[in-house]
CSV table of C-alpha atoms and ligand atoms in Angstrom, one decimal:
chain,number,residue,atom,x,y,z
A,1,UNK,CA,25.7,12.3,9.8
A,2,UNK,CA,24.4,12.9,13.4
A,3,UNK,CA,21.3,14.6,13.9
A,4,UNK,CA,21.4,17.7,16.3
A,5,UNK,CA,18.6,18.1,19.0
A,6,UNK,CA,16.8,20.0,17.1
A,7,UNK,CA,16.0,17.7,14.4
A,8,UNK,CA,16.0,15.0,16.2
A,9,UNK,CA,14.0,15.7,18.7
A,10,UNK,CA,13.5,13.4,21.9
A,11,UNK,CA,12.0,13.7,25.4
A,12,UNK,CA,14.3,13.0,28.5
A,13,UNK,CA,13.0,9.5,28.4
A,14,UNK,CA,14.8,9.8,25.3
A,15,UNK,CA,11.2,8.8,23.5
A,16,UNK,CA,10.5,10.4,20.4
A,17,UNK,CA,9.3,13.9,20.8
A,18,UNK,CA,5.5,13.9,19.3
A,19,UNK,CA,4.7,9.8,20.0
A,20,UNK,CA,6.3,9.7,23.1
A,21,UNK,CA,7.4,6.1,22.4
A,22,UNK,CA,10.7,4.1,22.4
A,23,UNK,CA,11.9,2.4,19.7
A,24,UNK,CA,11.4,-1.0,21.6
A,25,UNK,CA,7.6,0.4,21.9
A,26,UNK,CA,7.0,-0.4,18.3
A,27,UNK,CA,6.2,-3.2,16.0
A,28,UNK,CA,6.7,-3.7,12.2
A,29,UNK,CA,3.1,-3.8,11.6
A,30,UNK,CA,1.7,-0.7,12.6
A,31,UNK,CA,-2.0,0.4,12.1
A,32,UNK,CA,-2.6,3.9,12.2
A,33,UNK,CA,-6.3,5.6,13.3
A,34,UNK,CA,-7.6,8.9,12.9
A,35,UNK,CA,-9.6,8.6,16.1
A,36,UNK,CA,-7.5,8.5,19.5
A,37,UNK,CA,-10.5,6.2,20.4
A,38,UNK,CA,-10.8,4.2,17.8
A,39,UNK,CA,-7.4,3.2,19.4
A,40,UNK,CA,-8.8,0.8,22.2
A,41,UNK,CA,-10.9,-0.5,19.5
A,42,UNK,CA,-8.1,-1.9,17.7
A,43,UNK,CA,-6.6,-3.4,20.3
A,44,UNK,CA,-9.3,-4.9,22.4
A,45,UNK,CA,-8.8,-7.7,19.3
A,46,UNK,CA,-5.2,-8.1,20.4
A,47,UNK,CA,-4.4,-11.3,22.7
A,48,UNK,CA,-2.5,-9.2,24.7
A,49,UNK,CA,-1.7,-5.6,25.4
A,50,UNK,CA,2.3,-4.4,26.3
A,51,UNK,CA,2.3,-1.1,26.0
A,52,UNK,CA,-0.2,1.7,26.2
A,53,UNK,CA,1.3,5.4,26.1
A,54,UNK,CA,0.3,8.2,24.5
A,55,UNK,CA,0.5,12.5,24.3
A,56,UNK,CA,-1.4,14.7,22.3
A,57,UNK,CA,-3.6,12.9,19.8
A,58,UNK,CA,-0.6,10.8,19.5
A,59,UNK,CA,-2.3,7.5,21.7
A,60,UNK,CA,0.1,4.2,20.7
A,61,UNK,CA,-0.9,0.9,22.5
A,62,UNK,CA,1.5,-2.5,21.3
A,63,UNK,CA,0.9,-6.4,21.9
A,64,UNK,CA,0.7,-9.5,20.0
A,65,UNK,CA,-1.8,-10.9,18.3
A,66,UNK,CA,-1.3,-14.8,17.1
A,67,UNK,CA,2.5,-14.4,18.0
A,68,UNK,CA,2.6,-11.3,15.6
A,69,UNK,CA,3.3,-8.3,17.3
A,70,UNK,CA,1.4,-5.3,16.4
A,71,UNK,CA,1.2,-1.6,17.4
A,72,UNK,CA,-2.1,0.7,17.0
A,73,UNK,CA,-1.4,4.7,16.8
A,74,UNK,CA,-3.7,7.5,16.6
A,75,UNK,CA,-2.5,10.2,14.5
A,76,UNK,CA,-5.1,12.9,14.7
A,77,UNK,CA,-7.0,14.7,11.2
A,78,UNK,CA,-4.9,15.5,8.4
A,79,UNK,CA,-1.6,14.8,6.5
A,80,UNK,CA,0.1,17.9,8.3
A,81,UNK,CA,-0.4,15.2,11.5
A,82,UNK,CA,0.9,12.0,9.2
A,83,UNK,CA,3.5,14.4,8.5
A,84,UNK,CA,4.4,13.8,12.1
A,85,UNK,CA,3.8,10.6,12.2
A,86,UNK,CA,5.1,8.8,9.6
A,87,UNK,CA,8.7,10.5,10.0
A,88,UNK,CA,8.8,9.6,13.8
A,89,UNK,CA,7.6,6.2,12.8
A,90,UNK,CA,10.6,5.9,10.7
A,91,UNK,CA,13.2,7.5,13.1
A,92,UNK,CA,12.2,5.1,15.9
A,93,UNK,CA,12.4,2.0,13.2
A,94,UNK,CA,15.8,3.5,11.4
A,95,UNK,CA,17.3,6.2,13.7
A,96,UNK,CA,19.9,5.3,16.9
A,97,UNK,CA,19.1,7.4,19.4
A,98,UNK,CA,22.1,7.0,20.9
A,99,UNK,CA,24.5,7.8,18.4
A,100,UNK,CA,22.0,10.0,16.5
A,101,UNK,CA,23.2,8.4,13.1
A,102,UNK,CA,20.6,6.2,10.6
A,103,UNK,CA,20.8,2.7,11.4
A,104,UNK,CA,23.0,0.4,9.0
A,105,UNK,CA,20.4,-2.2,8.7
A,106,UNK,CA,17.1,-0.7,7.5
A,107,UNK,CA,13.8,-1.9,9.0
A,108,UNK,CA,10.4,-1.8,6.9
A,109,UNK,CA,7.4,-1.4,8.6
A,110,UNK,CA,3.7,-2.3,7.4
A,111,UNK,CA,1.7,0.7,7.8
A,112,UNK,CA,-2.1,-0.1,7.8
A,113,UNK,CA,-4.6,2.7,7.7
A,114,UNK,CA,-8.5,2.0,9.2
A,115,UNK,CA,-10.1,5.1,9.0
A,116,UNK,CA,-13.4,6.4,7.8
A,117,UNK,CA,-14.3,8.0,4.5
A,118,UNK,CA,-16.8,9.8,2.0
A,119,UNK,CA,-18.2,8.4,-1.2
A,120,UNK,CA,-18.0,10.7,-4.1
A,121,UNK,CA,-19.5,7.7,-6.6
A,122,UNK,CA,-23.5,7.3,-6.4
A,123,UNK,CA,-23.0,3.6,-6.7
A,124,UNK,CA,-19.8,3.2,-3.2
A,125,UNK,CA,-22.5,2.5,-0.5
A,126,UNK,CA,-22.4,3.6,2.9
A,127,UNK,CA,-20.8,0.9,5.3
A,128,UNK,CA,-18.7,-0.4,2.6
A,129,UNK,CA,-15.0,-1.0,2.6
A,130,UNK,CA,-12.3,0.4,0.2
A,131,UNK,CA,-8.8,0.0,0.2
A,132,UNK,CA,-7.4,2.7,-1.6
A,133,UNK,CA,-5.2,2.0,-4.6
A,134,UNK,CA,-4.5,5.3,-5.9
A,135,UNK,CA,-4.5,8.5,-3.7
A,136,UNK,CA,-4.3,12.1,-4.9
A,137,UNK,CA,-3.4,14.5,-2.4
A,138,UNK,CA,-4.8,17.9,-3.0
A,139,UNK,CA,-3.1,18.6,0.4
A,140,UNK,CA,1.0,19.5,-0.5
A,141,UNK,CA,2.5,17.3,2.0
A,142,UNK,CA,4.6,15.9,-0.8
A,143,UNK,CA,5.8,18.7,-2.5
A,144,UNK,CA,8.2,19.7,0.6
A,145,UNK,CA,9.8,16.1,-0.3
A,146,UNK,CA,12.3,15.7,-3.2
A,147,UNK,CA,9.4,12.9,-4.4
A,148,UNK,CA,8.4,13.7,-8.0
A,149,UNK,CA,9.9,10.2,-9.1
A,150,UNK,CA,7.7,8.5,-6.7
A,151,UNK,CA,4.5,10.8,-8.4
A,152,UNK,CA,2.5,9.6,-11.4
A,153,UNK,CA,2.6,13.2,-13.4
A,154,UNK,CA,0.2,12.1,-16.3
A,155,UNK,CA,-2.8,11.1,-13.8
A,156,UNK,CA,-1.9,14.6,-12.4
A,157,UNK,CA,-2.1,16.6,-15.7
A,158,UNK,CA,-5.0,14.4,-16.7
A,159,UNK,CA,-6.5,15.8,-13.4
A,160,UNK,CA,-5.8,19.5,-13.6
A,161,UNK,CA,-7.0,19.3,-17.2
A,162,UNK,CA,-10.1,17.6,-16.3
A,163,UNK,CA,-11.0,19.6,-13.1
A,164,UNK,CA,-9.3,23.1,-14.4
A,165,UNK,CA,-7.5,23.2,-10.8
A,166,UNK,CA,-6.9,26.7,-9.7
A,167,UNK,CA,-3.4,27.6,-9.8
A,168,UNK,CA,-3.3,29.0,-6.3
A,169,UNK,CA,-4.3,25.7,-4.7
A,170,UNK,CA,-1.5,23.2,-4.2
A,171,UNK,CA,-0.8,20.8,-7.5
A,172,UNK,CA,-2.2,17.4,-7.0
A,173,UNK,CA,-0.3,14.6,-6.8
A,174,UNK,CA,-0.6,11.1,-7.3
A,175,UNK,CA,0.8,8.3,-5.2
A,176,UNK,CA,-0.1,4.7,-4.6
A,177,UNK,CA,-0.4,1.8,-2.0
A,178,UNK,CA,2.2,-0.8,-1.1
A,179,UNK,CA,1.2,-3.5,-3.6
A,180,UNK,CA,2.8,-6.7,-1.9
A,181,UNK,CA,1.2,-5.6,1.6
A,182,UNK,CA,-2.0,-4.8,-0.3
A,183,UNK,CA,-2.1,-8.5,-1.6
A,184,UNK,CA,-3.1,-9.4,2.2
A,185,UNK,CA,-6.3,-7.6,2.3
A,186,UNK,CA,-8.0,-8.5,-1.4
A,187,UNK,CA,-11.0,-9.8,-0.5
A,188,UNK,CA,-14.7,-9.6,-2.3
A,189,UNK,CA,-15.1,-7.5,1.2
A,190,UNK,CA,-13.1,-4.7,-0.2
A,191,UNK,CA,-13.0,-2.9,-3.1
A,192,UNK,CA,-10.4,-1.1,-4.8
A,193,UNK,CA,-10.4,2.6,-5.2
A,194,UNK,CA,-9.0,5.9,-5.9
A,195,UNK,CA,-9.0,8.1,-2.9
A,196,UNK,CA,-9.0,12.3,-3.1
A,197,UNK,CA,-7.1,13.3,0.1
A,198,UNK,CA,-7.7,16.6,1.2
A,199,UNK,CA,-6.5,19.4,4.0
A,200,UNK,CA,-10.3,20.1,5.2
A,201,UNK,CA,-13.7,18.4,5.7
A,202,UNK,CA,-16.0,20.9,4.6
A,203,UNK,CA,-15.2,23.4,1.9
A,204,UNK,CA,-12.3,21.1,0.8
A,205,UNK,CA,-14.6,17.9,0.3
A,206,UNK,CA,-16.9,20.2,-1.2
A,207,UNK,CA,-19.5,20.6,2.1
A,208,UNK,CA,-21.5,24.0,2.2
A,209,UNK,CA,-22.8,25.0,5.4
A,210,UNK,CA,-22.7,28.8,5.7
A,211,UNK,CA,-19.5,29.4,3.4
A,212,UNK,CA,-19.7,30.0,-0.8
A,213,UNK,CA,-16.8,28.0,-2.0
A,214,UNK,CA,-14.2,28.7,-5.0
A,215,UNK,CA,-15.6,25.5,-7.0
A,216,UNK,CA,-19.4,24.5,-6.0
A,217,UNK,CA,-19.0,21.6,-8.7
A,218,UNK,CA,-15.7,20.3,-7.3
A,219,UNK,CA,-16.5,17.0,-6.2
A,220,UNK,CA,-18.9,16.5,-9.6
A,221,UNK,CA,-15.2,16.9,-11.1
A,222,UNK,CA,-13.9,14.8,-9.1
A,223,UNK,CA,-16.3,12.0,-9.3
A,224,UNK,CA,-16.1,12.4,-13.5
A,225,UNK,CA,-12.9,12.3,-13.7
A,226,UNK,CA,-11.5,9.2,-15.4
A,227,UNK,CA,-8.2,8.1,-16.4
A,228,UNK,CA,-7.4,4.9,-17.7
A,229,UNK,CA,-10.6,3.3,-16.4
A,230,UNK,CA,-10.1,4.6,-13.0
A,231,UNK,CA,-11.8,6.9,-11.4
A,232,UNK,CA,-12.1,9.2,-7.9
A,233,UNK,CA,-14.6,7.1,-5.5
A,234,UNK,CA,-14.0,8.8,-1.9
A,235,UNK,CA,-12.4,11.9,0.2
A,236,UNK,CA,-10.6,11.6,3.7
A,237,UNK,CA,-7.7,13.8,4.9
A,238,UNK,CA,-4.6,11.6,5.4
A,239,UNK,CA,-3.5,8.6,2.8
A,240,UNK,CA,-1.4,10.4,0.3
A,241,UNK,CA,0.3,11.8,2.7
A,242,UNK,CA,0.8,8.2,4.5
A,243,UNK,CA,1.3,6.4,0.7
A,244,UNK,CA,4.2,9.4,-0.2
A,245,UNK,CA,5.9,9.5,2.7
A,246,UNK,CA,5.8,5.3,3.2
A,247,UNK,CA,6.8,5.0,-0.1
A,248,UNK,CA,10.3,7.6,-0.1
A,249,UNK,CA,11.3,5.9,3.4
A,250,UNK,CA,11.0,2.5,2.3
A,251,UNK,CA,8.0,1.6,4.1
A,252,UNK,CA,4.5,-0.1,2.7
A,253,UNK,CA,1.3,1.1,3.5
A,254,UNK,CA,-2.2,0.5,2.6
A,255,UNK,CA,-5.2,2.3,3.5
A,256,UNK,CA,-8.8,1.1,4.3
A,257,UNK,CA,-11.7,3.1,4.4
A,258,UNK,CA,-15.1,2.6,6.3
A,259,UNK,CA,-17.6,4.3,3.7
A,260,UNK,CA,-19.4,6.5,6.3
A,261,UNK,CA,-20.7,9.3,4.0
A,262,UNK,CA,-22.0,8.8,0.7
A,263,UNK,CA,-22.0,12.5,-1.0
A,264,UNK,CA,-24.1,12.3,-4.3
A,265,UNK,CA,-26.7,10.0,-2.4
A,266,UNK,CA,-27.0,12.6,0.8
A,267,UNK,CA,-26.4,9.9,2.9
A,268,UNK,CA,-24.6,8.7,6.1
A,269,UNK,CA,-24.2,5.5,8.2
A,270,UNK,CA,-26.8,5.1,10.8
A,271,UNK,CA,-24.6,2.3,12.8
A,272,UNK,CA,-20.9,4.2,12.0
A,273,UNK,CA,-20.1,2.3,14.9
A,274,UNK,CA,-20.9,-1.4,13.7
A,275,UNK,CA,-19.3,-0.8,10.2
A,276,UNK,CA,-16.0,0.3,11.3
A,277,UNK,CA,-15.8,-2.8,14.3
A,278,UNK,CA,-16.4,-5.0,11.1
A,279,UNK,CA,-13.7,-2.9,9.4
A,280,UNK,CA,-11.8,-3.2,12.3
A,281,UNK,CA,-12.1,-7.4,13.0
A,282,UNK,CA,-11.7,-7.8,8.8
A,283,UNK,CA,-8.2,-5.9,9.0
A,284,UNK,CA,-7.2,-8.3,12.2
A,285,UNK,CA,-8.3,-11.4,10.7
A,286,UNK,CA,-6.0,-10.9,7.9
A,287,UNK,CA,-3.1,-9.8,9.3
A,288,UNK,CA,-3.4,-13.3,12.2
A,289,UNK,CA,-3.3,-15.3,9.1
A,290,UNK,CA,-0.2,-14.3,7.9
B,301,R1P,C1,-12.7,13.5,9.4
B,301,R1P,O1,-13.9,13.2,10.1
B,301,R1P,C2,-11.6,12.4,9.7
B,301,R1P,O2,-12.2,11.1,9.4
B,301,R1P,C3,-11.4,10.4,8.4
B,301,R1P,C4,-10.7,11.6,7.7
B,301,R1P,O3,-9.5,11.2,7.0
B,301,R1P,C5,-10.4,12.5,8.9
B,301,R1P,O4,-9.3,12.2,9.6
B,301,R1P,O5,-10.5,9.5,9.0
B,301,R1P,P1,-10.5,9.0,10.5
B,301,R1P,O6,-11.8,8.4,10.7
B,301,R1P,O7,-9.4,7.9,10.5
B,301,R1P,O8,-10.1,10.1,11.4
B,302,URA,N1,-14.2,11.4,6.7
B,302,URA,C1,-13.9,12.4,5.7
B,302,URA,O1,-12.8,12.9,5.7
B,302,URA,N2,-15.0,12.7,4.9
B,302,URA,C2,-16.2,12.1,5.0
B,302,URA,O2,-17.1,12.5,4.2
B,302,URA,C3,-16.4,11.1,6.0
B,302,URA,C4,-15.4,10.8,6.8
């Protein structure tokens, strides 16, 4: 099948249409940031910097780091953004742009989120790191995806049961990290959790500034539910999205999260800065020793 212009979309640099890169531009370890910023932060670590381009929020810059070559991409707030992302990701990786037919010979990339995060557990404290084994989106990204066999359906009715999730809000779904990639980053630095992704920062991670929400005791919920010994530690706005859509395109991804907020506690980081540099030169060291 050849992809017309309109779904395939590239620029007349023939670079994909949202990153703006080539596929040469892009290695098979890829670490994506919320942050545009926190993209020069990434690769200030790198031994050496090929490529920086960028366009939107979309800011990618490529190099090597111990003869491994790695690419850093900002991809903005929110799943409807990884959305973006992760399918361009994969067109420039399995896609000829010339012939506009899917490559013979797939490629996997190793997606690596560093972004930041909010405790919902009393006891996750701020400037700790989680990688997140589990992820329930509460955002939908998945559901426009044939993906149910890659969901886990009795967390999700265990959740709506639990929670009582109103039936207008998008059904939850449950999706989890690349195991074999998430091997690399075990450390007694990092501990394991279930992340809550959601499409908002305030009323959907349960903040109230000026407006009443549906469910004041939504992230008490969240934080009690427990299935199988596992339980919901933080909120952010993009892994399920990045763990489904990695997952159905054959790609492994792991997300780590700097613990900026802690919710039940009322607290925040005073040095957000310092914890996710540590974050930052943790993820590097572990993917130079490979
Ligand atoms: C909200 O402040 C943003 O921070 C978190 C959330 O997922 C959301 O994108 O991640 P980043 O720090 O990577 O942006
Ligand atoms: N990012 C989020 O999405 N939520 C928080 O509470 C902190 C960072």
């Amino acid at each position: 099948m050849k992809f017309g212009s309109s779904e395939l979309i590239l620029n007349a640099d023939k670079s994909v249409y949202h990153l703006n890169i080539l596929p040469q531009d892009l290695a098979d370890t890829v670490i994506t940031v919320g942050d545009p910023d926190r993209v020069k932060l990434v690769s200030q670590y790198f031994d050496k910097i090929d490529l920086k381009k960028g366009k939107r929020e979309f800011l990618t810059h490529t190099g090597w780091i111990n003869n491994k070559r790695i690419t850093v991409i900002s991809t903005g707030v929110g799943t409807d953004n990884i959305d973006i992302v992760l399918n361009e990701l994969d067109a420039l990786a399995n896609i000829d742009f010339e012939t506009r037919t899917i490559k013979k010979v797939k490629r996997q990339l190793d997606i690596i989120r560093i972004g930041t995060s909010g405790a919902i557990q009393p006891d996750i404290p701020v400037d700790s790191f989680l990688m997140s084994e589990y992820a329930i989106g509460l955002d939908g990204l998945l559901h426009f995806y044939d993906s149910l066999h890659i969901q886990h359906p009795q967390i999700q009715q265990a959740f709506l049961k639990h929670t009582n999730w109103l039936k207008d809000k998008s059904t939850p779904y449950v999706v989890t990290y690349g195991k074999s990639l998430a091997q690399r980053f075990m450390s007694d630095k990092i501990q394991l959790g279930f992340t809550a992704t959601n499409v908002g920062f305030y009323g959907p991670q349960g903040r109230i500034l000026r407006l009443k929400l549906e469910d004041e005791n939504m992230n008490a919920k969240l934080a009690s539910f427990n299935y199988d010994d596992k339980r919901i530690t933080n909120l952010e706005m993009e892994t399920s999205g990045i763990y489904g859509l990695a997952k159905l395109l054959g790609h492994r991804a792991v997300s780590l999260n700097c613990i900026v907020a802690n919710r039940p506690n009322g607290k925040f980081s005073t040095r957000p800065d310092l914890a996710m540099d540590e974050l930052i030169k943790f993820t590097m060291t572990k993917i130079a020793e490979e």
